[in-house]
Amino acid sequence: DLATRLPRCAPGQPVSVVSIPGISGAIQGFWSLWRIAIATTGSSSAEPAGWSRRRIMPLFLADGGKVYGPTARHIWEQLMATSPQIRAILDPQASQVAFAELQRAAEEYGKPVYDALVQQHRSRLVQEREKAVYAFAARRKAIERIGLAQVRNHRRNLLAMEEQAFYEQLDKKSQAHPEMVPLIILRVEGGRE
């Protein structure tokens, strides 16, 4: 996925001024693409690939200071379908001001996206915990059927250590931290004919 492989933008990095085919000349402002994620200390590479804790959010901040979601998505679609024309590069100070304004807007408009990621993460942890409780109980039951007391006690101890390690890892996974990374920032000044 292209958006997850893009390098992050940095404050003060020069912002390109572009015109994009298919975009009305009346559209003036800053467009950006953000990766919103939750980072956990207990994440492992063994996580199923089908579950992701990150989302990509386009953001358009018009010159009047308003954020327009549909316009942000439309610009993104046009950028994917056509090639923008670079008209100029903003100076470093103007670029830094734009970055700060976009960061504030992204934090405000990205909060519901982040909250949804946290809720998905918590639901997943509840499911993991429920599965583990069932699996450990089944394994304990199987151990109790072992005839030799010494073997039974040894396996109980091994299972108790495994269970403790699993729950410690699960607790680490529950500590989620927000991550908001700007991927692209552009100054959009309408389209070109």
Short mmCIF file of N, CA and C in Angstrom, two decimals:
data_model
loop_
_atom_site.label_atom_id
_atom_site.label_comp_id
_atom_site.label_asym_id
_atom_site.label_seq_id
_atom_site.Cartn_x
_atom_site.Cartn_y
_atom_site.Cartn_z
N ASP A 1 0.85 -1.18 0.00
CA ASP A 1 0.00 0.00 0.00
C ASP A 1 0.89 1.24 0.00
N LEU A 2 0.71 2.10 -0.99
CA LEU A 2 1.56 3.26 -1.21
C LEU A 2 1.60 4.19 -0.01
N ALA A 3 0.45 4.49 0.57
CA ALA A 3 0.39 5.47 1.66
C ALA A 3 1.16 5.02 2.90
N THR A 4 1.31 3.74 3.12
CA THR A 4 2.04 3.28 4.30
C THR A 4 3.55 3.22 4.04
N ARG A 5 3.98 3.32 2.78
CA ARG A 5 5.41 3.29 2.45
C ARG A 5 5.99 4.68 2.26
N LEU A 6 5.17 5.71 2.27
CA LEU A 6 5.66 7.07 2.07
C LEU A 6 6.45 7.53 3.30
N PRO A 7 7.53 8.28 3.08
CA PRO A 7 8.26 8.82 4.23
C PRO A 7 7.45 9.92 4.89
N ARG A 8 7.73 10.18 6.13
CA ARG A 8 6.99 11.21 6.85
C ARG A 8 7.51 12.59 6.48
N CYS A 9 6.61 13.57 6.52
CA CYS A 9 6.98 14.97 6.30
C CYS A 9 7.51 15.53 7.61
N ALA A 10 8.33 16.55 7.52
CA ALA A 10 8.88 17.16 8.72
C ALA A 10 8.53 18.64 8.75
N PRO A 11 8.39 19.21 9.95
CA PRO A 11 8.12 20.65 10.05
C PRO A 11 9.22 21.43 9.33
N GLY A 12 8.83 22.42 8.55
CA GLY A 12 9.79 23.24 7.83
C GLY A 12 10.19 22.69 6.48
N GLN A 13 9.79 21.44 6.19
CA GLN A 13 10.08 20.87 4.88
C GLN A 13 9.32 21.69 3.85
N PRO A 14 9.96 22.06 2.73
CA PRO A 14 9.28 22.89 1.74
C PRO A 14 8.00 22.23 1.22
N VAL A 15 6.95 23.04 1.10
CA VAL A 15 5.66 22.57 0.61
C VAL A 15 5.51 22.99 -0.85
N SER A 16 5.18 22.03 -1.70
CA SER A 16 4.96 22.33 -3.12
C SER A 16 3.60 22.95 -3.32
N VAL A 17 3.55 23.94 -4.22
CA VAL A 17 2.29 24.56 -4.63
C VAL A 17 1.92 23.90 -5.95
N VAL A 18 0.73 23.28 -6.00
CA VAL A 18 0.34 22.51 -7.18
C VAL A 18 -1.04 22.90 -7.70
N SER A 19 -1.24 22.63 -8.98
CA SER A 19 -2.59 22.65 -9.56
C SER A 19 -2.83 21.23 -10.04
N ILE A 20 -4.08 20.79 -9.91
CA ILE A 20 -4.41 19.40 -10.18
C ILE A 20 -5.55 19.34 -11.19
N PRO A 21 -5.39 18.60 -12.29
CA PRO A 21 -6.50 18.45 -13.23
C PRO A 21 -7.73 17.87 -12.51
N GLY A 22 -8.90 18.38 -12.85
CA GLY A 22 -10.14 17.89 -12.27
C GLY A 22 -10.52 18.59 -10.97
N ILE A 23 -9.72 19.55 -10.53
CA ILE A 23 -10.01 20.29 -9.30
C ILE A 23 -10.41 21.71 -9.71
N SER A 24 -11.50 22.19 -9.15
CA SER A 24 -12.01 23.53 -9.46
C SER A 24 -10.96 24.59 -9.12
N GLY A 25 -10.90 25.61 -9.93
CA GLY A 25 -9.99 26.72 -9.69
C GLY A 25 -10.30 27.45 -8.40
N ALA A 26 -11.51 27.29 -7.87
CA ALA A 26 -11.91 27.97 -6.64
C ALA A 26 -11.32 27.29 -5.40
N ILE A 27 -10.80 26.09 -5.55
CA ILE A 27 -10.26 25.36 -4.40
C ILE A 27 -8.85 25.86 -4.13
N GLN A 28 -8.69 26.48 -2.97
CA GLN A 28 -7.42 27.04 -2.54
C GLN A 28 -7.18 26.65 -1.09
N GLY A 29 -6.05 26.03 -0.81
CA GLY A 29 -5.74 25.67 0.56
C GLY A 29 -4.66 24.61 0.62
N PHE A 30 -4.55 23.97 1.78
CA PHE A 30 -3.52 22.95 1.99
C PHE A 30 -4.16 21.58 2.08
N TRP A 31 -3.61 20.65 1.32
CA TRP A 31 -4.05 19.26 1.35
C TRP A 31 -2.92 18.44 1.98
N SER A 32 -3.31 17.50 2.80
CA SER A 32 -2.30 16.64 3.43
C SER A 32 -2.85 15.23 3.59
N LEU A 33 -1.93 14.30 3.75
CA LEU A 33 -2.27 12.90 3.96
C LEU A 33 -1.59 12.47 5.24
N TRP A 34 -2.37 11.88 6.16
CA TRP A 34 -1.87 11.52 7.48
C TRP A 34 -2.06 10.03 7.74
N ARG A 35 -1.07 9.44 8.41
CA ARG A 35 -1.21 8.06 8.88
C ARG A 35 -1.50 8.15 10.37
N ILE A 36 -2.66 7.64 10.77
CA ILE A 36 -3.06 7.63 12.18
C ILE A 36 -2.98 6.17 12.64
N ALA A 37 -2.28 5.97 13.74
CA ALA A 37 -2.07 4.60 14.20
C ALA A 37 -2.03 4.55 15.72
N ILE A 38 -2.11 3.32 16.21
CA ILE A 38 -1.84 3.10 17.62
C ILE A 38 -0.59 2.23 17.68
N ALA A 39 0.30 2.61 18.54
CA ALA A 39 1.53 1.85 18.74
C ALA A 39 1.42 1.16 20.09
N THR A 40 1.77 -0.11 20.11
CA THR A 40 1.74 -0.86 21.36
C THR A 40 3.11 -1.46 21.62
N THR A 41 3.49 -1.53 22.88
CA THR A 41 4.79 -2.09 23.22
C THR A 41 4.79 -3.60 23.10
N GLY A 42 3.61 -4.22 23.14
CA GLY A 42 3.55 -5.68 23.10
C GLY A 42 3.23 -6.25 21.74
N SER A 43 3.29 -5.44 20.68
CA SER A 43 2.98 -5.95 19.35
C SER A 43 4.05 -6.94 18.92
N SER A 44 3.64 -7.91 18.15
CA SER A 44 4.60 -8.89 17.66
C SER A 44 4.40 -9.13 16.18
N SER A 45 5.43 -9.67 15.55
CA SER A 45 5.32 -9.95 14.12
C SER A 45 4.40 -11.14 13.87
N ALA A 46 3.99 -11.83 14.94
CA ALA A 46 3.09 -12.97 14.80
C ALA A 46 1.63 -12.54 14.66
N GLU A 47 1.38 -11.23 14.74
CA GLU A 47 0.00 -10.74 14.59
C GLU A 47 -0.51 -11.12 13.20
N PRO A 48 -1.78 -11.49 13.10
CA PRO A 48 -2.33 -11.78 11.78
C PRO A 48 -2.25 -10.55 10.87
N ALA A 49 -1.85 -10.77 9.64
CA ALA A 49 -1.65 -9.66 8.71
C ALA A 49 -2.96 -8.96 8.35
N GLY A 50 -4.09 -9.61 8.52
CA GLY A 50 -5.36 -9.03 8.12
C GLY A 50 -5.87 -7.94 9.07
N TRP A 51 -5.23 -7.75 10.21
CA TRP A 51 -5.71 -6.76 11.17
C TRP A 51 -4.67 -5.67 11.31
N SER A 52 -5.06 -4.46 11.00
CA SER A 52 -4.14 -3.33 11.04
C SER A 52 -4.61 -2.31 12.05
N ARG A 53 -3.65 -1.66 12.69
CA ARG A 53 -4.00 -0.63 13.65
C ARG A 53 -3.59 0.73 13.12
N ARG A 54 -3.84 0.97 11.87
CA ARG A 54 -3.54 2.28 11.29
C ARG A 54 -4.54 2.60 10.19
N ARG A 55 -4.75 3.88 10.02
CA ARG A 55 -5.64 4.37 8.98
C ARG A 55 -4.96 5.55 8.29
N ILE A 56 -5.34 5.77 7.06
CA ILE A 56 -4.84 6.91 6.30
C ILE A 56 -5.97 7.92 6.19
N MET A 57 -5.66 9.19 6.51
CA MET A 57 -6.68 10.23 6.49
C MET A 57 -6.22 11.40 5.61
N PRO A 58 -7.00 11.69 4.55
CA PRO A 58 -6.72 12.91 3.79
C PRO A 58 -7.36 14.09 4.51
N LEU A 59 -6.74 15.26 4.41
CA LEU A 59 -7.24 16.45 5.09
C LEU A 59 -7.05 17.65 4.17
N PHE A 60 -8.11 18.42 3.99
CA PHE A 60 -8.00 19.66 3.21
C PHE A 60 -8.40 20.82 4.10
N LEU A 61 -7.47 21.75 4.28
CA LEU A 61 -7.68 22.95 5.07
C LEU A 61 -7.73 24.13 4.11
N ALA A 62 -8.95 24.64 3.90
CA ALA A 62 -9.14 25.74 2.95
C ALA A 62 -8.52 27.02 3.51
N ASP A 63 -8.26 27.97 2.62
CA ASP A 63 -7.65 29.23 3.04
C ASP A 63 -8.48 29.95 4.11
N GLY A 64 -9.77 29.75 4.13
CA GLY A 64 -10.62 30.38 5.14
C GLY A 64 -10.52 29.72 6.51
N GLY A 65 -9.78 28.61 6.61
CA GLY A 65 -9.60 27.95 7.90
C GLY A 65 -10.52 26.77 8.14
N LYS A 66 -11.40 26.48 7.17
CA LYS A 66 -12.32 25.34 7.35
C LYS A 66 -11.73 24.07 6.76
N VAL A 67 -12.11 22.95 7.37
CA VAL A 67 -11.68 21.64 6.89
C VAL A 67 -12.83 21.03 6.09
N TYR A 68 -12.52 20.52 4.90
CA TYR A 68 -13.53 19.91 4.04
C TYR A 68 -13.12 18.47 3.72
N GLY A 69 -13.81 17.52 4.34
CA GLY A 69 -13.53 16.11 4.14
C GLY A 69 -13.76 15.63 2.71
N PRO A 70 -14.94 15.92 2.12
CA PRO A 70 -15.18 15.46 0.75
C PRO A 70 -14.16 16.04 -0.25
N THR A 71 -13.77 17.29 -0.05
CA THR A 71 -12.78 17.90 -0.93
C THR A 71 -11.44 17.20 -0.77
N ALA A 72 -11.08 16.86 0.46
CA ALA A 72 -9.82 16.15 0.72
C ALA A 72 -9.80 14.82 -0.01
N ARG A 73 -10.91 14.07 0.04
CA ARG A 73 -10.97 12.78 -0.64
C ARG A 73 -10.94 12.95 -2.16
N HIS A 74 -11.63 13.98 -2.66
CA HIS A 74 -11.64 14.23 -4.10
C HIS A 74 -10.24 14.58 -4.60
N ILE A 75 -9.52 15.41 -3.86
CA ILE A 75 -8.15 15.76 -4.25
C ILE A 75 -7.28 14.51 -4.26
N TRP A 76 -7.43 13.68 -3.26
CA TRP A 76 -6.64 12.44 -3.19
C TRP A 76 -6.92 11.57 -4.42
N GLU A 77 -8.20 11.41 -4.75
CA GLU A 77 -8.55 10.62 -5.93
C GLU A 77 -7.92 11.20 -7.19
N GLN A 78 -7.96 12.52 -7.32
CA GLN A 78 -7.39 13.17 -8.50
C GLN A 78 -5.87 13.01 -8.53
N LEU A 79 -5.23 13.08 -7.38
CA LEU A 79 -3.78 12.88 -7.33
C LEU A 79 -3.40 11.46 -7.74
N MET A 80 -4.25 10.50 -7.40
CA MET A 80 -3.97 9.11 -7.77
C MET A 80 -4.21 8.87 -9.26
N ALA A 81 -5.12 9.65 -9.86
CA ALA A 81 -5.50 9.44 -11.25
C ALA A 81 -4.71 10.30 -12.24
N THR A 82 -4.20 11.44 -11.79
CA THR A 82 -3.53 12.37 -12.70
C THR A 82 -2.22 12.86 -12.10
N SER A 83 -1.52 13.66 -12.86
CA SER A 83 -0.26 14.24 -12.37
C SER A 83 -0.47 15.72 -12.08
N PRO A 84 -0.14 16.14 -10.87
CA PRO A 84 -0.28 17.56 -10.56
C PRO A 84 0.82 18.37 -11.24
N GLN A 85 0.55 19.63 -11.44
CA GLN A 85 1.57 20.53 -12.00
C GLN A 85 2.13 21.33 -10.83
N ILE A 86 3.43 21.23 -10.62
CA ILE A 86 4.06 21.99 -9.54
C ILE A 86 4.29 23.40 -10.04
N ARG A 87 3.71 24.36 -9.34
CA ARG A 87 3.80 25.77 -9.74
C ARG A 87 4.92 26.49 -9.02
N ALA A 88 5.15 26.13 -7.75
CA ALA A 88 6.15 26.82 -6.94
C ALA A 88 6.42 25.99 -5.69
N ILE A 89 7.34 26.49 -4.90
CA ILE A 89 7.66 25.89 -3.60
C ILE A 89 7.53 27.01 -2.57
N LEU A 90 6.79 26.74 -1.48
CA LEU A 90 6.66 27.75 -0.42
C LEU A 90 7.99 27.91 0.31
N ASP A 91 8.22 29.12 0.81
CA ASP A 91 9.45 29.34 1.57
C ASP A 91 9.36 28.57 2.89
N PRO A 92 10.50 28.33 3.54
CA PRO A 92 10.50 27.51 4.77
C PRO A 92 9.60 28.03 5.89
N GLN A 93 9.53 29.35 6.07
CA GLN A 93 8.69 29.89 7.14
C GLN A 93 7.21 29.63 6.85
N ALA A 94 6.75 29.90 5.61
CA ALA A 94 5.35 29.64 5.24
C ALA A 94 5.05 28.15 5.33
N SER A 95 6.02 27.33 4.96
CA SER A 95 5.85 25.87 5.04
C SER A 95 5.68 25.42 6.49
N GLN A 96 6.45 26.03 7.38
CA GLN A 96 6.36 25.67 8.80
C GLN A 96 5.02 26.10 9.40
N VAL A 97 4.54 27.28 9.02
CA VAL A 97 3.23 27.75 9.49
C VAL A 97 2.14 26.81 8.99
N ALA A 98 2.20 26.43 7.72
CA ALA A 98 1.22 25.51 7.14
C ALA A 98 1.24 24.16 7.88
N PHE A 99 2.44 23.67 8.16
CA PHE A 99 2.58 22.40 8.87
C PHE A 99 1.89 22.47 10.23
N ALA A 100 2.13 23.56 10.97
CA ALA A 100 1.54 23.71 12.30
C ALA A 100 0.02 23.77 12.23
N GLU A 101 -0.52 24.51 11.27
CA GLU A 101 -1.98 24.61 11.12
C GLU A 101 -2.58 23.25 10.76
N LEU A 102 -1.93 22.53 9.85
CA LEU A 102 -2.41 21.21 9.45
C LEU A 102 -2.32 20.22 10.60
N GLN A 103 -1.27 20.32 11.39
CA GLN A 103 -1.11 19.42 12.54
C GLN A 103 -2.27 19.61 13.52
N ARG A 104 -2.61 20.87 13.81
CA ARG A 104 -3.73 21.14 14.72
C ARG A 104 -5.04 20.58 14.15
N ALA A 105 -5.28 20.82 12.86
CA ALA A 105 -6.51 20.32 12.23
C ALA A 105 -6.52 18.80 12.22
N ALA A 106 -5.39 18.18 11.92
CA ALA A 106 -5.32 16.72 11.87
C ALA A 106 -5.59 16.11 13.25
N GLU A 107 -5.07 16.75 14.30
CA GLU A 107 -5.33 16.23 15.65
C GLU A 107 -6.81 16.30 15.98
N GLU A 108 -7.47 17.38 15.58
CA GLU A 108 -8.90 17.52 15.85
C GLU A 108 -9.73 16.55 15.02
N TYR A 109 -9.49 16.52 13.71
CA TYR A 109 -10.31 15.70 12.83
C TYR A 109 -9.89 14.23 12.82
N GLY A 110 -8.68 13.95 13.30
CA GLY A 110 -8.22 12.57 13.36
C GLY A 110 -8.60 11.87 14.65
N LYS A 111 -9.08 12.61 15.65
CA LYS A 111 -9.43 12.01 16.94
C LYS A 111 -10.48 10.90 16.82
N PRO A 112 -11.57 11.11 16.05
CA PRO A 112 -12.54 10.00 15.91
C PRO A 112 -11.92 8.76 15.24
N VAL A 113 -11.00 8.97 14.31
CA VAL A 113 -10.33 7.85 13.65
C VAL A 113 -9.49 7.10 14.68
N TYR A 114 -8.73 7.85 15.48
CA TYR A 114 -7.90 7.24 16.51
C TYR A 114 -8.76 6.50 17.55
N ASP A 115 -9.84 7.14 17.98
CA ASP A 115 -10.75 6.52 18.96
C ASP A 115 -11.30 5.20 18.43
N ALA A 116 -11.64 5.16 17.14
CA ALA A 116 -12.14 3.92 16.53
C ALA A 116 -11.06 2.84 16.52
N LEU A 117 -9.81 3.23 16.24
CA LEU A 117 -8.71 2.26 16.27
C LEU A 117 -8.52 1.69 17.68
N VAL A 118 -8.60 2.56 18.68
CA VAL A 118 -8.45 2.11 20.07
C VAL A 118 -9.57 1.14 20.43
N GLN A 119 -10.79 1.45 20.02
CA GLN A 119 -11.92 0.56 20.32
C GLN A 119 -11.74 -0.80 19.64
N GLN A 120 -11.28 -0.79 18.38
CA GLN A 120 -11.02 -2.06 17.68
C GLN A 120 -9.93 -2.85 18.41
N HIS A 121 -8.90 -2.14 18.84
CA HIS A 121 -7.78 -2.79 19.55
C HIS A 121 -8.28 -3.42 20.84
N ARG A 122 -9.09 -2.68 21.59
CA ARG A 122 -9.61 -3.21 22.86
C ARG A 122 -10.49 -4.44 22.62
N SER A 123 -11.33 -4.38 21.60
CA SER A 123 -12.20 -5.52 21.27
C SER A 123 -11.35 -6.74 20.93
N ARG A 124 -10.30 -6.51 20.18
CA ARG A 124 -9.42 -7.62 19.79
C ARG A 124 -8.75 -8.22 21.04
N LEU A 125 -8.33 -7.38 21.97
CA LEU A 125 -7.69 -7.88 23.19
C LEU A 125 -8.68 -8.69 24.03
N VAL A 126 -9.93 -8.24 24.09
CA VAL A 126 -10.96 -8.99 24.82
C VAL A 126 -11.13 -10.37 24.18
N GLN A 127 -11.17 -10.43 22.86
CA GLN A 127 -11.30 -11.72 22.17
C GLN A 127 -10.09 -12.61 22.45
N GLU A 128 -8.89 -12.02 22.40
CA GLU A 128 -7.67 -12.80 22.69
C GLU A 128 -7.72 -13.37 24.10
N ARG A 129 -8.15 -12.53 25.05
CA ARG A 129 -8.21 -12.96 26.45
C ARG A 129 -9.22 -14.09 26.61
N GLU A 130 -10.40 -13.96 25.98
CA GLU A 130 -11.44 -15.00 26.08
C GLU A 130 -10.94 -16.33 25.50
N LYS A 131 -10.27 -16.26 24.35
CA LYS A 131 -9.74 -17.48 23.74
C LYS A 131 -8.69 -18.12 24.65
N ALA A 132 -7.84 -17.28 25.24
CA ALA A 132 -6.78 -17.80 26.10
C ALA A 132 -7.36 -18.46 27.35
N VAL A 133 -8.35 -17.83 27.95
CA VAL A 133 -8.97 -18.40 29.15
C VAL A 133 -9.51 -19.80 28.83
N TYR A 134 -10.19 -19.92 27.71
CA TYR A 134 -10.74 -21.22 27.29
C TYR A 134 -9.62 -22.22 27.03
N ALA A 135 -8.58 -21.79 26.30
CA ALA A 135 -7.49 -22.70 25.93
C ALA A 135 -6.71 -23.16 27.17
N PHE A 136 -6.41 -22.23 28.06
CA PHE A 136 -5.67 -22.62 29.27
C PHE A 136 -6.51 -23.54 30.15
N ALA A 137 -7.80 -23.29 30.25
CA ALA A 137 -8.68 -24.17 31.05
C ALA A 137 -8.71 -25.58 30.45
N ALA A 138 -8.78 -25.66 29.13
CA ALA A 138 -8.81 -26.97 28.47
C ALA A 138 -7.49 -27.71 28.69
N ARG A 139 -6.39 -26.99 28.62
CA ARG A 139 -5.09 -27.63 28.84
C ARG A 139 -4.93 -28.07 30.29
N ARG A 140 -5.43 -27.26 31.24
CA ARG A 140 -5.38 -27.65 32.66
C ARG A 140 -6.18 -28.94 32.89
N LYS A 141 -7.34 -28.99 32.25
CA LYS A 141 -8.21 -30.17 32.38
C LYS A 141 -7.49 -31.42 31.84
N ALA A 142 -6.81 -31.26 30.71
CA ALA A 142 -6.08 -32.39 30.13
C ALA A 142 -4.93 -32.82 31.04
N ILE A 143 -4.26 -31.86 31.66
CA ILE A 143 -3.15 -32.19 32.56
C ILE A 143 -3.65 -32.98 33.77
N GLU A 144 -4.85 -32.64 34.25
CA GLU A 144 -5.39 -33.34 35.42
C GLU A 144 -5.66 -34.81 35.14
N ARG A 145 -5.73 -35.20 33.89
CA ARG A 145 -5.98 -36.61 33.55
C ARG A 145 -4.71 -37.44 33.51
N ILE A 146 -3.57 -36.78 33.66
CA ILE A 146 -2.30 -37.50 33.65
C ILE A 146 -2.19 -38.27 34.97
N GLY A 147 -1.82 -39.55 34.88
CA GLY A 147 -1.80 -40.41 36.06
C GLY A 147 -0.65 -40.17 37.01
N LEU A 148 0.51 -39.86 36.51
CA LEU A 148 1.67 -39.70 37.39
C LEU A 148 1.68 -38.31 38.00
N ALA A 149 1.68 -38.26 39.34
CA ALA A 149 1.61 -36.98 40.05
C ALA A 149 2.79 -36.08 39.72
N GLN A 150 3.97 -36.65 39.60
CA GLN A 150 5.17 -35.87 39.32
C GLN A 150 5.07 -35.20 37.94
N VAL A 151 4.63 -35.94 36.95
CA VAL A 151 4.46 -35.40 35.59
C VAL A 151 3.36 -34.35 35.60
N ARG A 152 2.27 -34.65 36.27
CA ARG A 152 1.15 -33.72 36.35
C ARG A 152 1.60 -32.39 36.97
N ASN A 153 2.32 -32.45 38.09
CA ASN A 153 2.80 -31.24 38.74
C ASN A 153 3.76 -30.45 37.85
N HIS A 154 4.66 -31.15 37.17
CA HIS A 154 5.60 -30.49 36.26
C HIS A 154 4.85 -29.77 35.13
N ARG A 155 3.90 -30.41 34.56
CA ARG A 155 3.13 -29.79 33.46
C ARG A 155 2.27 -28.63 33.97
N ARG A 156 1.73 -28.76 35.16
CA ARG A 156 0.98 -27.64 35.76
C ARG A 156 1.88 -26.41 35.91
N ASN A 157 3.09 -26.64 36.40
CA ASN A 157 4.04 -25.54 36.58
C ASN A 157 4.40 -24.89 35.23
N LEU A 158 4.65 -25.71 34.23
CA LEU A 158 4.96 -25.18 32.90
C LEU A 158 3.79 -24.37 32.35
N LEU A 159 2.59 -24.89 32.52
CA LEU A 159 1.40 -24.18 32.04
C LEU A 159 1.21 -22.86 32.79
N ALA A 160 1.45 -22.87 34.10
CA ALA A 160 1.31 -21.65 34.90
C ALA A 160 2.30 -20.58 34.42
N MET A 161 3.53 -20.98 34.11
CA MET A 161 4.53 -20.03 33.61
C MET A 161 4.12 -19.49 32.24
N GLU A 162 3.64 -20.37 31.38
CA GLU A 162 3.21 -19.96 30.04
C GLU A 162 2.01 -18.99 30.14
N GLU A 163 1.09 -19.32 31.03
CA GLU A 163 -0.10 -18.48 31.21
C GLU A 163 0.30 -17.10 31.74
N GLN A 164 1.19 -17.07 32.70
CA GLN A 164 1.64 -15.79 33.25
C GLN A 164 2.32 -14.95 32.17
N ALA A 165 3.19 -15.57 31.37
CA ALA A 165 3.88 -14.84 30.30
C ALA A 165 2.87 -14.32 29.27
N PHE A 166 1.86 -15.12 28.95
CA PHE A 166 0.85 -14.70 27.98
C PHE A 166 0.10 -13.46 28.48
N TYR A 167 -0.34 -13.50 29.74
CA TYR A 167 -1.11 -12.38 30.27
C TYR A 167 -0.25 -11.12 30.46
N GLU A 168 1.03 -11.30 30.77
CA GLU A 168 1.92 -10.14 30.83
C GLU A 168 2.05 -9.50 29.45
N GLN A 169 2.20 -10.34 28.43
CA GLN A 169 2.29 -9.83 27.05
C GLN A 169 1.00 -9.14 26.64
N LEU A 170 -0.13 -9.71 27.02
CA LEU A 170 -1.43 -9.11 26.70
C LEU A 170 -1.58 -7.75 27.40
N ASP A 171 -1.11 -7.65 28.63
CA ASP A 171 -1.15 -6.36 29.34
C ASP A 171 -0.30 -5.32 28.62
N LYS A 172 0.86 -5.72 28.12
CA LYS A 172 1.71 -4.79 27.37
C LYS A 172 1.00 -4.32 26.10
N LYS A 173 0.32 -5.24 25.44
CA LYS A 173 -0.42 -4.89 24.22
C LYS A 173 -1.54 -3.90 24.50
N SER A 174 -2.05 -3.91 25.72
CA SER A 174 -3.18 -3.02 26.04
C SER A 174 -2.73 -1.57 26.18
N GLN A 175 -1.44 -1.34 26.33
CA GLN A 175 -0.91 0.02 26.45
C GLN A 175 -0.74 0.62 25.05
N ALA A 176 -1.76 1.27 24.54
CA ALA A 176 -1.73 1.84 23.19
C ALA A 176 -1.40 3.33 23.25
N HIS A 177 -0.56 3.77 22.34
CA HIS A 177 -0.15 5.16 22.27
C HIS A 177 -0.48 5.70 20.88
N PRO A 178 -0.95 6.96 20.82
CA PRO A 178 -1.30 7.52 19.50
C PRO A 178 -0.06 7.82 18.67
N GLU A 179 -0.24 7.69 17.39
CA GLU A 179 0.81 8.03 16.44
C GLU A 179 0.14 8.72 15.25
N MET A 180 0.55 9.94 14.97
CA MET A 180 -0.01 10.67 13.84
C MET A 180 1.16 11.18 13.00
N VAL A 181 1.25 10.67 11.79
CA VAL A 181 2.39 10.96 10.93
C VAL A 181 1.92 11.63 9.65
N PRO A 182 2.44 12.84 9.35
CA PRO A 182 2.11 13.47 8.07
C PRO A 182 2.92 12.81 6.96
N LEU A 183 2.26 12.40 5.89
CA LEU A 183 2.95 11.75 4.79
C LEU A 183 3.19 12.70 3.61
N ILE A 184 2.17 13.50 3.30
CA ILE A 184 2.27 14.44 2.18
C ILE A 184 1.60 15.74 2.59
N ILE A 185 2.21 16.86 2.23
CA ILE A 185 1.59 18.17 2.40
C ILE A 185 1.77 18.93 1.10
N LEU A 186 0.66 19.43 0.56
CA LEU A 186 0.67 20.20 -0.68
C LEU A 186 -0.16 21.46 -0.52
N ARG A 187 0.24 22.51 -1.18
CA ARG A 187 -0.57 23.72 -1.31
C ARG A 187 -1.31 23.57 -2.63
N VAL A 188 -2.64 23.49 -2.57
CA VAL A 188 -3.46 23.30 -3.78
C VAL A 188 -4.03 24.65 -4.21
N GLU A 189 -3.78 24.98 -5.45
CA GLU A 189 -4.34 26.21 -6.01
C GLU A 189 -5.09 25.85 -7.28
N GLY A 190 -6.24 25.22 -7.09
CA GLY A 190 -7.13 24.87 -8.19
C GLY A 190 -6.55 23.83 -9.12
N GLY A 191 -7.21 23.71 -10.25
CA GLY A 191 -6.77 22.74 -11.26
C GLY A 191 -6.19 23.46 -12.45
N ARG A 192 -5.77 22.68 -13.41
CA ARG A 192 -5.27 23.32 -14.62
C ARG A 192 -6.19 22.93 -15.77
N GLU A 193 -6.27 23.78 -16.70
CA GLU A 193 -7.18 23.57 -17.83
C GLU A 193 -6.61 22.57 -18.80
#
